[in-house]
């Protein structure tokens, strides 16, 4: 495996209300993370598609049936406006009326497209049937749910590692169980290849994001979607303190979008830009280097030794 040049962009969108909205572009394919489309992010998504020189939504990835992740009305608009080629939707049964409505909308879309769109329910069975993830590879990886929690729907959120670009983004949905965190941090591609981490449950202090998890995953950047009013005060101060303790830079969408894009020759260098004033001005900028690129620049003997020494068990893609 060698370092690849991949024009890569990630954006966290300001929604103007509670909820999450992100996108990830790997140079070819554009993924929209969460089914949210508001007056605040609609124009930004269109501009981001144009910046990526595509008008096609290749993948709609939904982590949870909760309204702040998937709104039925907004989901319908996304399907109508962008006609995604692939949809990945939660593998658990919706427990709310809005969740059930969203599921019916997706099923109707699948029927209407009649094979022209790939619609995937991300269940434990689906994940267990995937091939093992390649070390330091360029393939997006699904990690959870490996089992379903009948008592806590948040723990059934889909966890996906976007690894197909020059820097990697770990999306954690709303998971909140420490046992899930413990299992994830032992998986080799998570243990070694996280650059940007979307905080679990918007940065709630619920037992998932711990010192052990941050120490094991070692992200350079943490992202949280939070509206300006921020009624839930996310990320919680305890999580902010934890990230600061481990030297992880935190960015939120409280005042504007957060854009992360590859720079130079697109083989590992990336820049984080925090916007404010409705994305009209830049609040701050920081430069980072992707962990997998740093490793792949080593010679082959060093890579083999590192893979053997740091192996942490199976992951899936």
Short mmCIF file of C-alpha atoms in Angstrom, two decimals:
data_model
loop_
_atom_site.label_atom_id
_atom_site.label_comp_id
_atom_site.label_asym_id
_atom_site.label_seq_id
_atom_site.Cartn_x
_atom_site.Cartn_y
_atom_site.Cartn_z
CA UNK A 1 0.00 0.00 0.00
CA UNK A 2 1.28 3.45 -0.90
CA UNK A 3 0.10 7.00 -0.21
CA UNK A 4 -2.50 8.15 -2.73
CA UNK A 5 -3.31 11.64 -3.89
CA UNK A 6 -6.99 12.14 -3.01
CA UNK A 7 -8.74 15.51 -3.09
CA UNK A 8 -10.78 15.26 0.12
CA UNK A 9 -13.35 17.50 1.78
CA UNK A 10 -15.41 17.18 4.96
CA UNK A 11 -17.95 19.73 6.10
CA UNK A 12 -20.01 20.07 9.26
CA UNK A 13 -23.08 22.18 8.49
CA UNK A 14 -24.79 24.72 10.71
CA UNK A 15 -28.48 23.76 10.84
CA UNK A 16 -29.99 26.69 12.72
CA UNK A 17 -31.62 24.16 15.05
CA UNK A 18 -30.69 21.07 17.04
CA UNK A 19 -29.33 18.20 14.95
CA UNK A 20 -26.44 17.01 12.78
CA UNK A 21 -25.45 17.37 9.14
CA UNK A 22 -22.11 16.50 7.51
CA UNK A 23 -20.62 15.60 4.15
CA UNK A 24 -17.50 13.72 3.06
CA UNK A 25 -16.00 13.84 -0.44
CA UNK A 26 -13.14 11.49 -1.38
CA UNK A 27 -12.29 12.99 -4.74
CA UNK A 28 -14.93 10.99 -6.63
CA UNK A 29 -17.89 10.18 -4.37
CA UNK A 30 -19.93 12.62 -2.29
CA UNK A 31 -21.56 11.32 0.91
CA UNK A 32 -24.18 13.21 2.91
CA UNK A 33 -24.23 12.14 6.55
CA UNK A 34 -27.69 12.43 8.19
CA UNK A 35 -31.00 13.27 6.50
CA UNK A 36 -31.30 16.93 7.48
CA UNK A 37 -32.00 19.80 5.08
CA UNK A 38 -32.90 23.21 6.51
CA UNK A 39 -32.83 26.83 5.39
CA UNK A 40 -29.42 27.07 7.07
CA UNK A 41 -27.61 24.19 5.33
CA UNK A 42 -29.47 23.77 2.02
CA UNK A 43 -27.45 26.41 0.15
CA UNK A 44 -24.20 25.27 1.80
CA UNK A 45 -24.70 21.69 0.61
CA UNK A 46 -25.36 22.90 -2.93
CA UNK A 47 -22.21 25.03 -2.82
CA UNK A 48 -20.19 22.11 -1.45
CA UNK A 49 -21.39 19.85 -4.28
CA UNK A 50 -20.37 22.52 -6.76
CA UNK A 51 -16.97 22.89 -5.08
CA UNK A 52 -16.51 19.13 -5.44
CA UNK A 53 -17.45 19.44 -9.12
CA UNK A 54 -20.34 17.01 -8.87
CA UNK A 55 -24.11 17.30 -8.88
CA UNK A 56 -24.58 13.72 -7.72
CA UNK A 57 -25.19 12.51 -4.18
CA UNK A 58 -23.53 9.11 -4.20
CA UNK A 59 -24.40 8.06 -0.65
CA UNK A 60 -26.91 9.15 1.99
CA UNK A 61 -25.72 7.75 5.31
CA UNK A 62 -28.16 7.95 8.24
CA UNK A 63 -26.91 6.97 11.70
CA UNK A 64 -30.16 7.13 13.72
CA UNK A 65 -33.94 7.35 13.36
CA UNK A 66 -34.12 10.25 15.84
CA UNK A 67 -35.53 13.48 14.38
CA UNK A 68 -32.26 15.38 14.87
CA UNK A 69 -30.60 12.89 12.50
CA UNK A 70 -33.46 12.06 10.14
CA UNK A 71 -36.48 14.30 9.56
CA UNK A 72 -39.16 12.70 7.33
CA UNK A 73 -39.99 15.93 5.48
CA UNK A 74 -36.32 16.76 4.97
CA UNK A 75 -35.50 13.17 4.00
CA UNK A 76 -38.14 13.34 1.27
CA UNK A 77 -36.68 16.58 -0.04
CA UNK A 78 -33.17 15.09 -0.09
CA UNK A 79 -34.36 12.06 -2.05
CA UNK A 80 -36.27 14.22 -4.52
CA UNK A 81 -33.59 16.90 -4.92
CA UNK A 82 -30.42 14.77 -4.92
CA UNK A 83 -31.59 11.23 -5.86
CA UNK A 84 -28.80 9.37 -3.98
CA UNK A 85 -27.32 6.32 -5.67
CA UNK A 86 -26.96 4.56 -2.32
CA UNK A 87 -28.71 4.88 1.04
CA UNK A 88 -27.39 3.36 4.26
CA UNK A 89 -30.08 3.48 6.93
CA UNK A 90 -30.23 2.31 10.58
CA UNK A 91 -30.56 -1.41 11.19
CA UNK A 92 -32.91 -1.19 14.14
CA UNK A 93 -36.71 -0.88 14.11
CA UNK A 94 -37.84 2.75 14.55
CA UNK A 95 -39.54 3.40 17.88
CA UNK A 96 -41.11 6.76 16.98
CA UNK A 97 -43.77 7.83 14.48
CA UNK A 98 -41.27 10.03 12.63
CA UNK A 99 -38.80 7.15 12.45
CA UNK A 100 -41.43 4.81 11.03
CA UNK A 101 -42.45 7.48 8.52
CA UNK A 102 -38.84 7.90 7.42
CA UNK A 103 -38.45 4.15 6.95
CA UNK A 104 -41.54 4.03 4.73
CA UNK A 105 -40.17 6.92 2.65
CA UNK A 106 -36.92 4.99 2.10
CA UNK A 107 -38.79 1.80 1.19
CA UNK A 108 -40.93 3.72 -1.30
CA UNK A 109 -37.78 5.25 -2.81
CA UNK A 110 -36.26 1.79 -3.23
CA UNK A 111 -39.40 0.54 -4.97
CA UNK A 112 -39.61 3.60 -7.18
CA UNK A 113 -35.96 3.31 -8.22
CA UNK A 114 -36.40 -0.41 -8.95
CA UNK A 115 -32.75 -1.40 -8.66
CA UNK A 116 -31.31 1.93 -9.82
CA UNK A 117 -30.40 2.78 -6.22
CA UNK A 118 -28.70 0.56 -3.65
CA UNK A 119 -30.59 0.70 -0.35
CA UNK A 120 -28.88 -0.95 2.62
CA UNK A 121 -30.20 -1.60 6.10
CA UNK A 122 -27.10 -1.62 8.30
CA UNK A 123 -27.85 -4.52 10.63
CA UNK A 124 -25.49 -6.70 12.67
CA UNK A 125 -26.00 -9.45 10.06
CA UNK A 126 -25.03 -7.09 7.26
CA UNK A 127 -21.88 -5.96 9.06
CA UNK A 128 -20.83 -9.52 9.97
CA UNK A 129 -21.03 -10.47 6.30
CA UNK A 130 -18.54 -7.81 5.16
CA UNK A 131 -14.90 -8.53 4.42
CA UNK A 132 -12.20 -7.57 6.90
CA UNK A 133 -10.91 -4.03 6.49
CA UNK A 134 -7.51 -3.50 4.95
CA UNK A 135 -4.86 -1.84 7.10
CA UNK A 136 -4.23 1.77 6.05
CA UNK A 137 -6.56 1.31 3.12
CA UNK A 138 -8.79 3.66 1.17
CA UNK A 139 -12.13 1.94 1.74
CA UNK A 140 -14.90 3.23 4.03
CA UNK A 141 -15.54 0.88 6.94
CA UNK A 142 -18.69 0.01 8.90
CA UNK A 143 -18.13 -1.02 12.53
CA UNK A 144 -21.48 -0.98 14.36
CA UNK A 145 -24.10 -2.13 15.23
CA UNK A 146 -22.60 -5.56 15.91
CA UNK A 147 -25.65 -6.30 18.06
CA UNK A 148 -28.92 -4.53 18.84
CA UNK A 149 -29.77 -3.05 22.24
CA UNK A 150 -33.48 -3.49 23.04
CA UNK A 151 -33.29 -1.01 25.93
CA UNK A 152 -31.39 1.89 24.35
CA UNK A 153 -31.94 2.84 20.70
CA UNK A 154 -28.96 5.21 20.80
CA UNK A 155 -26.65 2.22 21.08
CA UNK A 156 -27.99 0.92 17.76
CA UNK A 157 -26.61 3.92 15.89
CA UNK A 158 -24.47 3.19 12.85
CA UNK A 159 -20.73 3.76 13.32
CA UNK A 160 -18.83 4.36 10.11
CA UNK A 161 -15.19 5.22 9.40
CA UNK A 162 -14.84 7.31 6.24
CA UNK A 163 -11.38 6.21 5.07
CA UNK A 164 -11.55 6.60 1.29
CA UNK A 165 -9.96 10.06 1.19
CA UNK A 166 -6.58 11.46 2.16
CA UNK A 167 -7.74 11.99 5.76
CA UNK A 168 -10.16 9.83 7.76
CA UNK A 169 -13.37 10.74 9.60
CA UNK A 170 -15.00 8.58 12.29
CA UNK A 171 -18.79 9.02 12.55
CA UNK A 172 -20.24 7.72 15.83
CA UNK A 173 -23.94 8.58 15.71
CA UNK A 174 -25.55 8.61 19.16
CA UNK A 175 -23.83 5.60 20.76
CA UNK A 176 -23.45 5.97 24.51
CA UNK A 177 -22.40 2.59 25.93
CA UNK A 178 -18.89 2.23 27.32
CA UNK A 179 -18.78 -1.41 26.20
CA UNK A 180 -19.27 -0.27 22.59
CA UNK A 181 -16.50 2.29 23.05
CA UNK A 182 -14.22 -0.41 24.46
CA UNK A 183 -14.83 -2.68 21.46
CA UNK A 184 -14.31 0.10 18.93
CA UNK A 185 -11.06 1.37 20.37
CA UNK A 186 -9.54 -2.11 20.07
CA UNK A 187 -10.27 -2.35 16.34
CA UNK A 188 -7.04 -1.78 14.47
CA UNK A 189 -8.22 0.75 11.86
CA UNK A 190 -9.87 2.87 14.55
CA UNK A 191 -6.95 2.49 16.93
CA UNK A 192 -4.54 3.77 14.30
CA UNK A 193 -6.36 5.75 11.62
CA UNK A 194 -8.66 8.40 13.11
CA UNK A 195 -7.94 11.99 12.11
CA UNK A 196 -11.34 13.64 12.59
CA UNK A 197 -13.89 12.33 15.08
CA UNK A 198 -17.55 13.37 15.05
CA UNK A 199 -18.34 13.32 18.75
CA UNK A 200 -20.80 10.64 19.88
CA UNK A 201 -24.27 11.99 20.67
CA UNK A 202 -23.22 15.57 19.82
CA UNK A 203 -20.67 15.58 22.64
CA UNK A 204 -22.89 14.36 25.48
CA UNK A 205 -21.18 13.17 28.67
CA UNK A 206 -22.88 9.78 28.68
CA UNK A 207 -20.04 7.34 29.38
CA UNK A 208 -18.94 6.70 25.79
CA UNK A 209 -16.34 9.42 25.30
CA UNK A 210 -13.81 8.68 28.01
CA UNK A 211 -10.12 9.33 28.57
CA UNK A 212 -9.43 5.71 27.56
CA UNK A 213 -11.30 6.12 24.27
CA UNK A 214 -9.58 9.39 23.37
CA UNK A 215 -6.18 8.04 24.36
CA UNK A 216 -6.67 4.94 22.18
CA UNK A 217 -8.10 6.63 19.08
CA UNK A 218 -5.96 9.80 19.25
CA UNK A 219 -7.94 12.03 16.86
CA UNK A 220 -6.41 15.35 15.91
CA UNK A 221 -9.80 17.03 15.52
CA UNK A 222 -13.20 16.61 17.21
CA UNK A 223 -16.41 17.92 15.64
CA UNK A 224 -19.79 18.65 17.20
CA UNK A 225 -22.90 20.07 15.54
CA UNK A 226 -24.55 22.60 17.86
CA UNK A 227 -26.99 25.40 17.06
CA UNK A 228 -26.39 28.91 18.40
CA UNK A 229 -29.03 28.62 21.13
CA UNK A 230 -27.60 25.17 22.01
CA UNK A 231 -30.32 24.21 24.48
CA UNK A 232 -28.51 20.99 25.42
CA UNK A 233 -25.15 22.79 25.88
CA UNK A 234 -23.24 20.37 23.65
CA UNK A 235 -20.47 19.45 23.81
CA UNK A 236 -20.61 19.14 27.58
CA UNK A 237 -17.89 20.87 29.56
CA UNK A 238 -16.61 17.52 30.80
CA UNK A 239 -16.02 16.44 27.19
CA UNK A 240 -14.40 19.77 26.33
CA UNK A 241 -12.02 19.36 29.25
CA UNK A 242 -11.23 15.79 28.22
CA UNK A 243 -10.40 16.79 24.66
CA UNK A 244 -8.21 19.64 25.88
CA UNK A 245 -6.39 17.29 28.24
CA UNK A 246 -5.48 15.00 25.33
CA UNK A 247 -4.58 17.81 22.92
CA UNK A 248 -7.56 17.29 20.58
CA UNK A 249 -8.78 20.46 18.84
CA UNK A 250 -12.54 20.93 19.17
CA UNK A 251 -14.68 22.66 16.53
CA UNK A 252 -18.44 23.25 16.62
CA UNK A 253 -21.02 24.69 14.22
CA UNK A 254 -22.35 27.14 16.81
CA UNK A 255 -21.36 30.20 14.75
CA UNK A 256 -20.87 28.67 11.30
CA UNK A 257 -19.81 25.63 9.26
CA UNK A 258 -16.58 23.75 9.84
CA UNK A 259 -14.73 22.88 6.62
CA UNK A 260 -11.82 20.44 6.43
CA UNK A 261 -10.06 20.00 3.11
CA UNK A 262 -6.90 18.38 1.81
CA UNK A 263 -4.05 20.68 0.79
CA UNK A 264 -0.73 20.66 -1.11
CA UNK A 265 -0.62 17.45 -3.18
CA UNK A 266 -3.60 15.88 -1.32
CA UNK A 267 -1.58 13.02 0.15
CA UNK A 268 -2.06 13.77 3.84
CA UNK A 269 -1.92 17.48 4.61
CA UNK A 270 -5.30 18.97 5.51
CA UNK A 271 -6.64 22.27 6.81
CA UNK A 272 -9.50 22.95 9.24
CA UNK A 273 -11.42 26.19 8.75
CA UNK A 274 -13.94 27.35 11.34
CA UNK A 275 -16.42 29.89 9.91
CA UNK A 276 -18.57 32.46 11.67
CA UNK A 277 -21.14 35.11 10.75
CA UNK A 278 -23.21 32.75 8.58
CA UNK A 279 -20.08 31.41 6.87
CA UNK A 280 -19.07 34.85 5.62
CA UNK A 281 -15.89 35.11 7.69
CA UNK A 282 -13.15 32.76 8.83
CA UNK A 283 -12.87 32.45 12.61
CA UNK A 284 -9.74 30.28 12.72
CA UNK A 285 -7.57 27.93 10.61
CA UNK A 286 -5.34 25.00 11.58
CA UNK A 287 -3.15 22.59 9.62
CA UNK A 288 -2.77 18.85 10.30
CA UNK A 289 -1.31 15.71 8.72
CA UNK A 290 -3.19 12.43 8.28
CA UNK A 291 -2.03 9.50 10.40
CA UNK A 292 -2.25 6.85 7.68
CA UNK A 293 -0.17 9.00 5.31
CA UNK A 294 2.53 9.39 7.94
CA UNK A 295 2.62 5.62 8.38
CA UNK A 296 2.54 4.75 4.66
CA UNK A 297 5.57 6.94 4.03
CA UNK A 298 7.62 4.47 6.05
CA UNK A 299 9.46 1.65 4.27
CA UNK A 300 7.73 -1.71 3.77
CA UNK A 301 9.60 -3.52 6.56
CA UNK A 302 8.54 -0.87 9.08
CA UNK A 303 4.93 -1.10 7.90
CA UNK A 304 4.89 -4.90 8.23
CA UNK A 305 6.40 -4.72 11.71
CA UNK A 306 3.87 -2.09 12.78
CA UNK A 307 0.91 -4.06 11.48
CA UNK A 308 2.07 -7.22 13.27
CA UNK A 309 2.76 -5.43 16.54
CA UNK A 310 -0.42 -3.32 16.64
CA UNK A 311 -3.00 -5.83 15.39
CA UNK A 312 -6.21 -5.38 17.34
CA UNK A 313 -8.66 -7.92 15.88
CA UNK A 314 -11.21 -7.80 13.07
CA UNK A 315 -12.91 -4.75 11.63
CA UNK A 316 -15.29 -4.66 8.71
CA UNK A 317 -15.73 -2.72 5.51
#
